[in-house]
Amino acid sequence: MYSSDLHAFGEKLLKEHQIEIKGKDSSFVERFRSHLLTIETLFNEIYGDHPHRNKGFDQLLHSLITLYQQREKSLIQKDNEKHKAGNWFVSNQITGMSLYVDRFAENLQGLAKKLPYFNELGVNFLHLMPVFESPAGESDGGYAVSNFKKVDSRFGSNEDLKHLIHQMQDQNMYLMLDIVLNHTSYHHEWAQKAKAGDPYYQDFFYFFDNRDIPNQYDQTMPEIFPESSPGSFSYVSELNKWVMTVFHHYQWDLNYRNPFVFNAMLDTILYYANLGVDILRIDAPAFIWKELGTTCQNLPKAHTLLRLIKKCVQVSSPGMAILGEAIVAPAEIIKYFGTHDFTAQECDIAYSATQMALQWDALATGDTRVMLAAQHDILQKPFGCTWINYTRCHDDIGLGYDDYMIETAGFNPFQHRTYLKNYYAGWQEGSLAAGALFSVNPKTNDARISGSLASLCGLQKAVEWNLPQEIENALQKIILMQAQTMFIGGIPMLFNGDELAYTNDYSYLEDSGKCYDNRWMHRPIMNWERNEKRNDSTTFESKIFQATRKLINIRKSLPVLMDYKNITWMTPHNIHVAGFVRSLEHQKLFCLFNYKNAGSYITWHAFKEHGILPSQFFDHWTGETYTVGNDHEYFILPSYSFAILEVVV
Ligand code: GLC
């Protein structure tokens, strides 16, 4: 509801900051005015009863204005261009890669020199794994941040980062950085001050005098790293208190019941926006709100906080999109796009974690029925939002999709997951996968999977055991997995090394800061001499690199692959084949993926279901043209192959 007090308060602040209402700041003023009421409503939902509500709200609005004023002109111009383009991130022109700066190119300066490599591959969007200060040995790959605004000296300096960003901008590349919202390293200044007894900073974290409340929480909170960091609380001997540590013992959870914590983190978010971040990856948003008696994941107030962040970003730095890294149950993931009045107004982008895991499911079983059963949930994504599609990332692969999806396909969920874990750990007869189980929890029987794309697809063992046919199969599987992520709708995100079929790297076992975490096996260190093999067509590095490049180019050449929620799944005529149609105006593209280690047959009848009677197809992958046969004849997909069939006539 309109509030004249709020309006007057907002106008006063604009004046105080000498904002030019009708001049150069007019777009900002429009955004500020139009979102002010929602910002207040969301803020009050969380902090309405807090004793420092007024001070907190005042501080928040000041930040929005100040950080807008600090935004470079060139970024404001980019904001305008993105605004004109609409939901720019649904474009088929964007392909991403996630990488560790040091493992890829030693440091930020090294990375800047490698930009031509991305151009060669067709990648124009980089997710730099966390680059801000984080204590070596207790860093969780950079996700235990001790200073949110200082680049870790291992990677270089803030100047190096800015220089890299400018170079990327000159080449029209997009950038993603993380905001680690849920916790800080226990070496962060706030944690240090809290430890020294400062009550203001103690209120930044969840402290408890004894185990009473932690014990109650423990009854309902699942453990995230049960092997390396069991439980969700750690003892702080200096204070004789317990602190909440949902992830590792060295990552202290931030207390978002305190408005000053929210403001401090929002300030960091807008600082990243002003560095030139195009997509902000909000790390682990599912965890940011805690309540006794719950799992402390996906709670309604976590969504309120995200909506508040989204609104604030829309006001100060509208060109920065928000990715919510919610790797949770399928029906929960969808909620991060916003629900009810906030549909499509929370996170712009989310990881399609369910689809990712289900591609691994199909690859192990040769059966796509579980994948198909999940599509009802996955397709709930609102128009205007999009997915990050990936075969894997720096984290483990979780099998957290719903039991009903497995049951729909006719399997027993427990036996099915056991099969998948055994398959990827390489224990299942006939499996050449060389992964490992991660975070095994004997209490719940839960376990996730580590391993590089190539090793999970069987390349590592096939090479070790010198099995030429299996090497071929593994290469086909790698390309098949990448292909589906490229065409399903959303931003494809490669993980560095996968474009060259890097297999597992076991050197982490010799590093005391990493050996307890087998996710490091699939976070390779680039070997640039080896990478030259991409130019030698007889090598598998070249086969995978060139195939990945071709996939990216095909995707870029077809506007129908923009994510306009323009996907319809085909009736499953063959359980081994995942098939969907992408449509845009008169363009129709049938995308088919054969997960079977043998040819699969699809009746031509299947292509006549979508209001069209095609007579000819062009396959963008093979370059062949096919004439549609009679209903009793078949289109045949060879083992682990796929087809990208555009209707010609
Ligand atoms: C996210 C990151 C993961 C990290 C965790 C804690 O899930 O992707 O690598 O361990 O958050 O920050």
XYZ file of C-alpha atoms and ligand atoms in Angstrom:
661
model
C 0.000 0.000 0.000
C 1.166 3.534 -0.804
C 2.662 5.226 2.210
C 3.204 8.977 2.145
C 5.681 8.781 5.044
C 7.796 6.278 3.193
C 7.616 8.318 0.002
C 8.656 11.472 1.862
C 11.492 9.600 3.543
C 12.731 8.298 0.185
C 12.575 11.761 -1.402
C 14.510 13.226 1.516
C 17.274 10.691 1.032
C 17.468 11.347 -2.704
C 17.854 15.024 -1.971
C 20.477 14.471 0.701
C 22.551 12.517 -1.805
C 22.065 15.201 -4.456
C 20.462 12.791 -6.865
C 19.382 14.567 -10.066
C 15.740 13.607 -10.207
C 15.092 14.812 -13.735
C 18.664 14.738 -15.009
C 21.216 11.984 -15.398
C 19.830 9.945 -12.502
C 16.243 9.826 -13.713
C 16.224 6.080 -14.470
C 17.633 5.345 -11.051
C 15.012 7.572 -9.422
C 12.269 5.760 -11.299
C 13.535 2.406 -10.062
C 14.079 3.682 -6.537
C 10.573 5.093 -6.316
C 8.858 2.123 -7.869
C 10.567 -0.522 -5.736
C 10.730 1.365 -2.435
C 7.488 0.045 -1.035
C 8.301 -3.576 -1.858
C 11.736 -3.175 -0.350
C 10.202 -1.851 2.834
C 7.589 -4.602 2.945
C 10.187 -7.333 2.499
C 12.521 -5.706 5.008
C 9.723 -5.484 7.558
C 8.802 -9.118 7.036
C 12.179 -10.031 8.451
C 13.194 -7.100 10.626
C 9.871 -5.365 11.419
C 10.121 -6.284 15.088
C 13.850 -5.875 15.450
C 14.912 -3.141 17.918
C 17.215 -1.695 15.230
C 14.662 -1.863 12.429
C 14.729 1.886 11.704
C 18.469 2.259 11.792
C 18.805 -0.844 9.634
C 16.308 0.363 7.018
C 17.871 3.794 6.885
C 21.312 2.275 6.409
C 19.994 0.003 3.643
C 18.519 2.851 1.612
C 21.686 4.918 2.003
C 23.680 1.988 0.623
C 21.388 1.655 -2.383
C 21.905 5.284 -3.295
C 25.616 5.477 -2.507
C 26.495 2.306 -4.357
C 24.503 3.451 -7.368
C 26.462 6.715 -7.271
C 29.714 4.776 -7.236
C 28.741 2.755 -10.301
C 30.946 3.507 -13.306
C 29.293 5.233 -16.257
C 30.186 2.353 -18.563
C 28.326 -0.067 -16.287
C 25.284 2.198 -16.179
C 25.346 2.228 -19.955
C 25.534 -1.574 -19.973
C 22.581 -1.651 -17.542
C 20.595 0.331 -20.095
C 21.588 -1.957 -22.956
C 20.616 -5.037 -20.962
C 17.348 -3.379 -20.005
C 16.587 -2.840 -23.687
C 17.491 -6.442 -24.507
C 14.997 -7.699 -21.887
C 15.995 -10.918 -20.190
C 19.418 -10.948 -21.835
C 20.537 -14.096 -20.013
C 18.032 -16.323 -21.856
C 20.052 -15.779 -25.022
C 21.513 -18.671 -27.005
C 24.674 -16.604 -27.483
C 26.012 -17.198 -23.973
C 28.182 -20.208 -23.111
C 30.003 -20.369 -19.828
C 32.919 -22.037 -18.155
C 33.660 -22.402 -14.454
C 37.299 -22.399 -13.465
C 39.750 -21.997 -10.609
C 41.983 -19.079 -11.496
C 45.127 -20.618 -10.008
C 44.540 -24.091 -11.423
C 43.716 -22.668 -14.831
C 46.372 -20.025 -15.315
C 48.233 -19.559 -11.995
C 46.764 -16.126 -11.325
C 44.537 -13.353 -12.629
C 47.228 -11.900 -14.862
C 47.756 -15.348 -16.359
C 44.028 -15.697 -16.914
C 43.876 -12.379 -18.752
C 46.441 -13.753 -21.193
C 44.301 -16.818 -21.807
C 41.219 -14.990 -23.049
C 41.907 -16.019 -26.677
C 41.518 -19.652 -25.585
C 37.889 -19.013 -24.630
C 37.287 -17.233 -27.859
C 38.664 -20.209 -29.768
C 36.267 -22.512 -27.949
C 33.297 -20.165 -28.143
C 33.036 -19.533 -24.398
C 32.078 -15.941 -23.598
C 31.044 -16.167 -19.961
C 33.391 -17.026 -17.094
C 32.558 -18.164 -13.607
C 35.670 -17.533 -11.575
C 35.676 -19.776 -8.546
C 36.063 -17.655 -5.388
C 38.970 -15.231 -5.639
C 38.584 -13.280 -2.424
C 40.801 -13.817 0.582
C 40.464 -17.214 2.156
C 42.880 -18.985 4.517
C 45.014 -21.580 2.725
C 44.303 -25.034 4.093
C 40.921 -24.029 5.486
C 39.381 -22.478 2.447
C 36.810 -24.949 1.057
C 38.030 -23.983 -2.388
C 37.575 -20.304 -1.526
C 34.090 -20.690 -0.019
C 35.441 -19.798 3.439
C 36.013 -16.103 2.864
C 38.058 -14.039 5.325
C 37.791 -10.764 3.414
C 34.976 -10.250 0.927
C 36.574 -7.275 -0.770
C 40.243 -8.200 -1.021
C 41.476 -10.520 -3.742
C 43.563 -13.317 -2.257
C 47.256 -12.714 -2.941
C 47.448 -16.234 -4.399
C 45.487 -14.931 -7.356
C 46.922 -11.405 -7.549
C 45.481 -8.062 -6.509
C 42.218 -6.157 -6.775
C 43.866 -4.223 -9.601
C 44.539 -7.467 -11.468
C 40.903 -8.425 -11.108
C 39.737 -5.048 -12.384
C 42.161 -5.234 -15.279
C 40.871 -8.708 -16.215
C 37.275 -7.524 -16.023
C 37.997 -4.583 -18.309
C 39.629 -6.869 -20.817
C 36.674 -9.222 -20.673
C 34.299 -6.321 -21.186
C 36.274 -5.157 -24.208
C 35.735 -8.598 -25.678
C 32.028 -8.678 -24.798
C 32.500 -11.454 -22.291
C 30.285 -11.932 -19.268
C 31.499 -12.497 -15.723
C 30.117 -14.441 -12.782
C 31.484 -14.216 -9.233
C 30.214 -15.748 -6.027
C 28.804 -14.102 -2.978
C 29.222 -16.578 -0.161
C 26.156 -15.475 1.703
C 25.671 -18.153 4.302
C 28.940 -17.987 6.207
C 32.377 -16.457 6.636
C 35.705 -18.027 7.431
C 36.447 -17.966 11.148
C 39.391 -15.757 10.173
C 37.072 -13.027 8.917
C 37.361 -9.771 10.858
C 33.775 -10.162 12.126
C 34.510 -13.624 13.486
C 37.789 -12.480 14.996
C 36.068 -9.575 16.759
C 33.317 -11.884 17.949
C 35.930 -14.252 19.313
C 37.627 -11.354 21.092
C 34.348 -10.749 22.927
C 32.750 -7.899 20.921
C 28.975 -8.356 21.405
C 28.126 -6.372 18.240
C 29.977 -8.952 16.140
C 28.909 -11.905 18.227
C 25.433 -11.063 17.011
C 26.696 -11.591 13.448
C 26.819 -15.336 14.141
C 24.760 -17.940 15.960
C 26.412 -18.436 19.363
C 25.118 -20.711 22.131
C 26.312 -20.953 25.728
C 25.931 -24.705 25.877
C 24.764 -27.664 23.810
C 21.070 -27.410 24.731
C 19.847 -25.573 21.654
C 22.452 -27.036 19.274
C 21.267 -30.488 20.336
C 17.713 -29.525 19.472
C 18.782 -28.191 16.080
C 20.814 -31.330 15.416
C 17.680 -33.421 15.649
C 16.312 -31.987 12.416
C 19.288 -30.505 10.550
C 20.853 -32.803 7.968
C 24.646 -32.965 7.984
C 26.319 -31.511 4.908
C 29.816 -32.949 5.282
C 29.230 -35.888 7.645
C 32.663 -37.398 7.044
C 34.939 -34.363 7.270
C 32.794 -32.043 9.432
C 30.079 -33.950 11.270
C 27.287 -32.013 12.973
C 26.346 -28.369 12.491
C 28.024 -26.708 15.490
C 31.614 -26.138 16.605
C 33.064 -25.350 20.003
C 34.860 -22.005 20.359
C 37.218 -22.478 23.287
C 38.107 -18.750 23.601
C 34.457 -18.019 24.437
C 33.426 -21.345 25.889
C 30.504 -21.199 23.466
C 29.186 -23.138 20.495
C 28.836 -21.534 17.101
C 26.728 -22.730 14.180
C 28.859 -24.219 11.378
C 26.595 -25.989 8.898
C 29.391 -26.651 6.385
C 32.974 -27.009 7.693
C 33.936 -26.183 11.286
C 35.904 -23.202 9.920
C 32.834 -21.691 8.157
C 30.687 -19.790 10.653
C 27.058 -19.272 9.661
C 25.937 -15.655 9.449
C 22.935 -14.602 11.470
C 20.413 -12.997 9.112
C 18.080 -12.225 12.002
C 20.382 -9.260 12.483
C 19.657 -6.444 9.953
C 23.258 -5.265 10.115
C 24.400 -8.622 8.763
C 22.008 -8.281 5.853
C 23.183 -4.748 5.179
C 26.851 -5.679 5.340
C 26.321 -8.496 2.844
C 24.162 -6.373 0.570
C 26.908 -3.793 0.561
C 29.283 -6.539 -0.625
C 26.813 -7.644 -3.285
C 26.603 -4.129 -4.689
C 30.380 -3.811 -4.473
C 30.627 -6.894 -6.733
C 28.024 -5.397 -9.035
C 30.184 -2.308 -9.318
C 33.211 -4.406 -10.195
C 31.271 -5.392 -13.320
C 29.740 -8.736 -12.382
C 27.032 -9.742 -14.876
C 25.682 -12.716 -12.957
C 26.064 -12.997 -9.224
C 26.167 -16.571 -7.988
C 24.559 -16.633 -4.566
C 26.245 -19.525 -2.879
C 24.077 -21.902 -0.864
C 20.987 -19.644 -0.509
C 18.900 -22.547 0.772
C 20.718 -22.318 4.099
C 20.520 -18.650 5.011
C 17.569 -18.849 7.379
C 17.411 -21.171 10.368
C 14.567 -22.213 12.606
C 14.456 -24.805 15.353
C 12.516 -27.901 14.483
C 13.180 -27.600 10.733
C 15.862 -28.803 8.343
C 17.012 -25.173 8.229
C 16.921 -25.356 4.444
C 14.582 -23.694 1.922
C 12.641 -21.840 4.634
C 10.197 -19.115 3.540
C 12.325 -16.362 5.060
C 15.328 -17.460 3.009
C 13.163 -16.614 -0.008
C 12.156 -13.274 1.509
C 15.829 -12.380 1.924
C 16.562 -13.323 -1.687
C 13.632 -11.244 -2.943
C 14.900 -8.322 -0.945
C 18.351 -8.748 -2.473
C 16.839 -8.963 -5.952
C 14.848 -5.755 -5.462
C 17.868 -3.892 -4.091
C 19.996 -5.032 -7.034
C 17.247 -3.986 -9.439
C 17.432 -0.493 -7.989
C 21.196 0.015 -7.806
C 22.699 -2.243 -10.462
C 19.872 -3.593 -12.606
C 22.204 -5.166 -15.156
C 23.400 -7.774 -12.696
C 21.366 -10.975 -12.786
C 21.100 -13.315 -9.807
C 21.849 -17.018 -9.846
C 20.666 -18.958 -6.816
C 22.854 -21.980 -6.200
C 20.119 -24.100 -4.687
C 21.053 -27.736 -5.111
C 17.949 -29.072 -3.432
C 14.903 -31.218 -4.173
C 13.345 -30.534 -7.617
C 10.166 -28.916 -6.292
C 12.246 -26.690 -3.999
C 14.662 -25.547 -6.713
C 11.795 -24.063 -8.703
C 10.776 -21.867 -5.764
C 14.044 -19.938 -6.073
C 12.610 -18.320 -9.199
C 9.964 -16.846 -6.898
C 6.403 -17.876 -6.155
C 2.979 -16.190 -6.091
C 3.339 -12.405 -6.415
C 7.083 -12.837 -6.728
C 7.028 -15.335 -9.592
C 10.073 -14.609 -11.765
C 11.135 -11.977 -9.247
C 13.589 -13.751 -7.047
C 16.555 -15.485 -8.674
C 16.828 -15.018 -12.428
C 18.805 -18.195 -12.878
C 19.207 -21.497 -11.050
C 21.245 -24.634 -11.597
C 19.272 -27.360 -13.307
C 20.661 -29.802 -10.764
C 17.850 -32.299 -11.262
C 18.387 -32.513 -15.014
C 22.146 -32.761 -14.512
C 21.836 -35.696 -12.133
C 19.246 -37.371 -14.337
C 21.552 -37.337 -17.325
C 24.004 -39.315 -15.200
C 21.132 -41.587 -14.212
C 20.265 -42.227 -17.867
C 23.890 -42.787 -18.807
C 24.320 -45.463 -16.149
C 21.044 -47.250 -16.823
C 20.612 -46.616 -20.553
C 17.043 -45.688 -19.657
C 15.580 -42.167 -19.838
C 12.317 -42.780 -18.007
C 13.397 -41.230 -14.695
C 14.553 -38.142 -16.602
C 11.204 -37.917 -18.300
C 9.311 -38.330 -15.019
C 11.135 -35.287 -13.629
C 10.209 -32.944 -16.471
C 6.860 -31.984 -15.007
C 8.726 -30.348 -12.121
C 11.578 -28.962 -14.194
C 9.206 -27.329 -16.679
C 7.622 -25.240 -13.927
C 10.396 -22.694 -14.409
C 8.717 -19.352 -15.102
C 9.091 -17.518 -18.387
C 11.880 -14.948 -18.228
C 14.083 -17.018 -15.945
C 16.601 -19.575 -17.050
C 18.783 -22.510 -16.057
C 22.455 -23.131 -15.843
C 22.783 -26.469 -17.615
C 25.817 -28.545 -16.845
C 27.114 -32.070 -16.766
C 28.988 -31.382 -13.594
C 30.596 -28.547 -11.635
C 33.244 -28.216 -8.916
C 30.883 -29.941 -6.473
C 29.722 -33.519 -6.159
C 26.769 -34.971 -8.085
C 23.848 -35.562 -5.742
C 21.048 -38.002 -6.453
C 18.526 -35.825 -4.638
C 15.674 -36.085 -7.113
C 12.403 -37.422 -5.828
C 11.630 -41.057 -5.168
C 8.389 -40.751 -7.102
C 10.363 -40.041 -10.269
C 12.262 -43.294 -9.847
C 9.077 -45.167 -8.987
C 7.295 -43.768 -12.051
C 9.986 -45.389 -14.139
C 9.256 -48.666 -12.363
C 12.332 -48.880 -10.139
C 12.815 -49.198 -6.409
C 14.389 -45.894 -5.236
C 16.754 -47.465 -2.721
C 18.011 -50.134 -5.117
C 18.174 -47.659 -7.968
C 20.347 -45.176 -6.065
C 22.542 -48.001 -4.783
C 23.042 -49.120 -8.362
C 23.995 -45.584 -9.458
C 26.444 -45.106 -6.599
C 28.064 -48.469 -7.309
C 28.117 -47.702 -11.008
C 29.930 -44.395 -10.678
C 32.240 -45.589 -7.917
C 33.234 -48.264 -10.449
C 32.065 -51.186 -8.309
C 29.237 -52.298 -10.561
C 30.069 -55.085 -12.967
C 30.452 -53.701 -16.462
C 30.986 -50.125 -15.296
C 34.138 -48.355 -16.420
C 33.341 -45.224 -14.416
C 36.180 -44.067 -12.155
C 34.441 -41.845 -9.623
C 34.306 -41.946 -5.849
C 31.599 -41.546 -3.258
C 31.541 -38.219 -1.452
C 30.053 -37.412 1.950
C 28.920 -40.922 2.721
C 26.486 -40.839 5.601
C 25.964 -44.303 7.073
C 23.075 -42.961 9.208
C 20.987 -41.941 6.208
C 22.618 -44.081 3.532
C 23.177 -40.911 1.560
C 26.226 -40.413 -0.647
C 27.094 -38.185 -3.547
C 29.491 -38.710 -6.431
C 32.837 -37.144 -7.297
C 34.763 -37.583 -10.535
C 35.495 -35.676 -13.731
C 33.176 -35.862 -16.713
C 35.682 -37.965 -18.662
C 36.428 -40.345 -15.774
C 32.755 -40.862 -14.989
C 32.149 -41.552 -18.680
C 34.772 -44.310 -18.555
C 37.678 -42.693 -20.398
C 40.203 -43.047 -17.586
C 39.841 -46.807 -17.221
C 39.418 -47.411 -20.938
C 42.770 -45.706 -21.538
C 44.467 -47.395 -18.564
C 43.273 -50.807 -19.709
C 43.839 -50.017 -23.370
C 40.338 -50.782 -24.620
C 39.933 -48.964 -27.976
C 36.204 -49.601 -28.353
C 35.582 -48.397 -24.806
C 37.646 -45.269 -25.475
C 35.359 -44.542 -28.420
C 32.305 -45.163 -26.256
C 33.607 -42.874 -23.529
C 34.239 -40.065 -26.015
C 30.733 -40.498 -27.418
C 29.277 -40.392 -23.911
C 31.134 -37.174 -23.073
C 29.798 -35.471 -26.192
C 26.295 -36.836 -25.640
C 26.240 -35.459 -22.085
C 27.490 -32.049 -23.224
C 25.078 -31.979 -26.159
C 21.999 -32.393 -24.047
C 23.035 -29.504 -21.800
C 23.571 -27.305 -24.860
C 20.149 -27.767 -26.412
C 17.755 -28.159 -23.505
C 17.375 -24.417 -22.839
C 19.434 -22.249 -20.538
C 23.066 -21.291 -20.230
C 25.425 -24.212 -20.776
C 28.232 -24.100 -18.233
C 31.309 -26.194 -18.895
C 33.628 -27.116 -16.085
C 37.205 -26.380 -16.907
C 39.111 -29.419 -18.156
C 35.996 -31.163 -19.439
C 36.444 -29.487 -22.817
C 39.691 -31.447 -23.161
C 38.559 -34.708 -21.550
C 40.709 -34.293 -18.452
C 40.414 -37.334 -16.217
C 40.629 -37.342 -12.414
C 43.548 -35.628 -10.738
C 44.616 -37.413 -7.572
C 47.295 -34.911 -6.510
C 44.897 -33.502 -3.911
C 45.684 -36.525 -1.753
C 49.128 -35.086 -1.048
C 47.789 -31.734 0.135
C 46.698 -31.632 3.780
C 44.269 -28.786 3.040
C 42.498 -30.841 0.370
C 42.966 -34.541 1.047
C 39.816 -34.762 3.192
C 37.661 -33.606 0.290
C 37.591 -35.839 -2.796
C 35.776 -33.180 -4.853
C 39.313 -32.022 -5.648
C 39.765 -35.031 -7.936
C 37.574 -33.323 -10.505
C 39.086 -29.846 -10.208
C 42.039 -30.292 -12.544
C 45.177 -28.227 -12.955
C 45.555 -27.159 -16.573
C 48.609 -28.405 -18.387
C 49.077 -26.033 -21.293
C 51.548 -28.247 -23.085
C 49.007 -31.030 -23.087
C 46.289 -28.597 -24.165
C 48.159 -28.114 -27.433
C 46.931 -31.573 -28.358
C 43.615 -29.980 -29.150
C 45.200 -29.107 -32.486
C 46.150 -32.696 -33.267
C 43.057 -34.380 -34.616
C 44.257 -37.883 -33.674
C 44.063 -37.145 -29.941
C 41.014 -37.436 -27.733
C 41.741 -33.930 -26.394
C 41.154 -32.686 -29.920
C 38.065 -34.802 -30.502
C 36.391 -33.461 -27.377
C 37.560 -29.886 -27.802
C 36.441 -29.695 -31.424
C 33.122 -31.393 -30.671
C 32.463 -29.014 -27.780
C 33.289 -26.077 -30.015
C 30.962 -27.372 -32.699
C 28.131 -27.777 -30.196
C 28.610 -24.212 -29.001
C 28.606 -22.897 -32.558
C 25.449 -24.778 -33.487
C 23.744 -23.416 -30.415
C 24.792 -19.870 -31.242
C 23.549 -20.184 -34.805
C 19.983 -21.162 -33.886
C 17.723 -18.527 -32.277
C 15.229 -21.304 -31.487
C 17.654 -22.338 -28.751
C 17.023 -19.193 -26.724
C 15.249 -20.084 -23.533
C 11.731 -18.841 -24.191
C 10.285 -21.779 -22.282
C 9.904 -23.164 -25.782
C 10.457 -26.827 -25.109
C 8.045 -29.732 -25.386
C 9.076 -33.289 -24.615
C 8.291 -35.915 -27.219
C 6.145 -38.885 -26.370
C 8.629 -41.541 -25.274
C 8.472 -44.031 -28.102
C 11.778 -45.505 -27.023
C 12.871 -45.580 -23.374
C 16.531 -45.216 -24.297
C 16.055 -41.923 -26.065
C 15.440 -38.512 -24.496
C 13.685 -36.355 -27.067
C 12.273 -32.858 -27.064
C 11.208 -30.220 -29.527
C 12.376 -26.631 -29.390
C 10.108 -24.208 -31.253
C 10.226 -20.545 -32.106
C 7.779 -19.016 -34.522
C 8.059 -21.281 -37.580
C 11.298 -22.927 -36.575
C 11.179 -26.415 -35.054
C 14.100 -28.438 -33.829
C 13.804 -32.053 -32.734
C 16.629 -32.922 -30.325
C 17.176 -36.621 -29.631
C 19.729 -38.231 -27.332
C 20.373 -41.966 -27.295
C 21.606 -43.166 -23.911
C 21.890 -46.774 -25.005
C 25.045 -48.647 -25.871
C 23.440 -49.784 -29.145
C 21.367 -48.277 -31.922
C 17.920 -46.977 -30.956
C 14.943 -46.837 -33.274
C 12.384 -44.042 -33.331
C 9.294 -44.418 -35.462
C 8.852 -41.528 -37.909
C 5.383 -41.293 -36.479
C 6.913 -39.644 -33.388
C 7.838 -36.573 -35.415
C 4.260 -35.882 -36.473
C 2.930 -35.088 -33.046
C 3.462 -31.398 -32.756
C 1.009 -29.930 -35.173
C 3.300 -30.438 -38.129
C 3.836 -33.060 -40.774
C 7.492 -32.642 -41.640
C 8.827 -34.278 -44.750
C 12.482 -33.386 -44.410
C 14.962 -32.770 -41.608
C 18.416 -31.297 -41.533
C 20.673 -32.668 -38.786
C 22.831 -29.808 -37.541
C 25.256 -32.242 -35.924
C 25.999 -34.619 -38.802
C 25.121 -32.244 -41.634
C 22.856 -34.881 -43.173
C 19.398 -34.393 -44.574
C 16.740 -37.019 -43.867
C 13.474 -37.661 -45.618
C 10.710 -38.607 -43.240
C 9.648 -42.213 -43.839
C 6.398 -44.063 -43.332
C 5.055 -44.673 -39.848
C 6.283 -48.248 -39.853
C 9.835 -47.110 -40.703
C 12.407 -45.725 -38.302
C 14.930 -43.027 -37.698
C 17.968 -44.784 -36.224
C 20.312 -43.260 -33.677
C 23.619 -45.120 -33.277
C 24.976 -45.973 -29.820
C 25.389 -42.907 -27.512
C 24.628 -40.535 -30.377
C 22.293 -37.617 -30.764
C 20.563 -35.701 -33.527
C 19.599 -32.044 -33.807
C 16.951 -32.199 -36.506
C 15.546 -29.020 -37.931
C 12.346 -29.276 -39.905
C 13.201 -28.168 -43.442
C 9.844 -28.717 -45.112
C 28.367 -24.316 -2.227
C 29.656 -24.507 -2.997
C 30.470 -25.586 -2.341
C 30.773 -25.179 -0.926
C 29.488 -24.827 -0.161
C 29.800 -24.098 1.105
O 27.544 -25.402 -2.294
O 29.375 -24.803 -4.331
O 31.657 -25.830 -3.039
O 31.439 -26.227 -0.265
O 28.651 -23.965 -0.912
O 30.175 -22.778 0.836
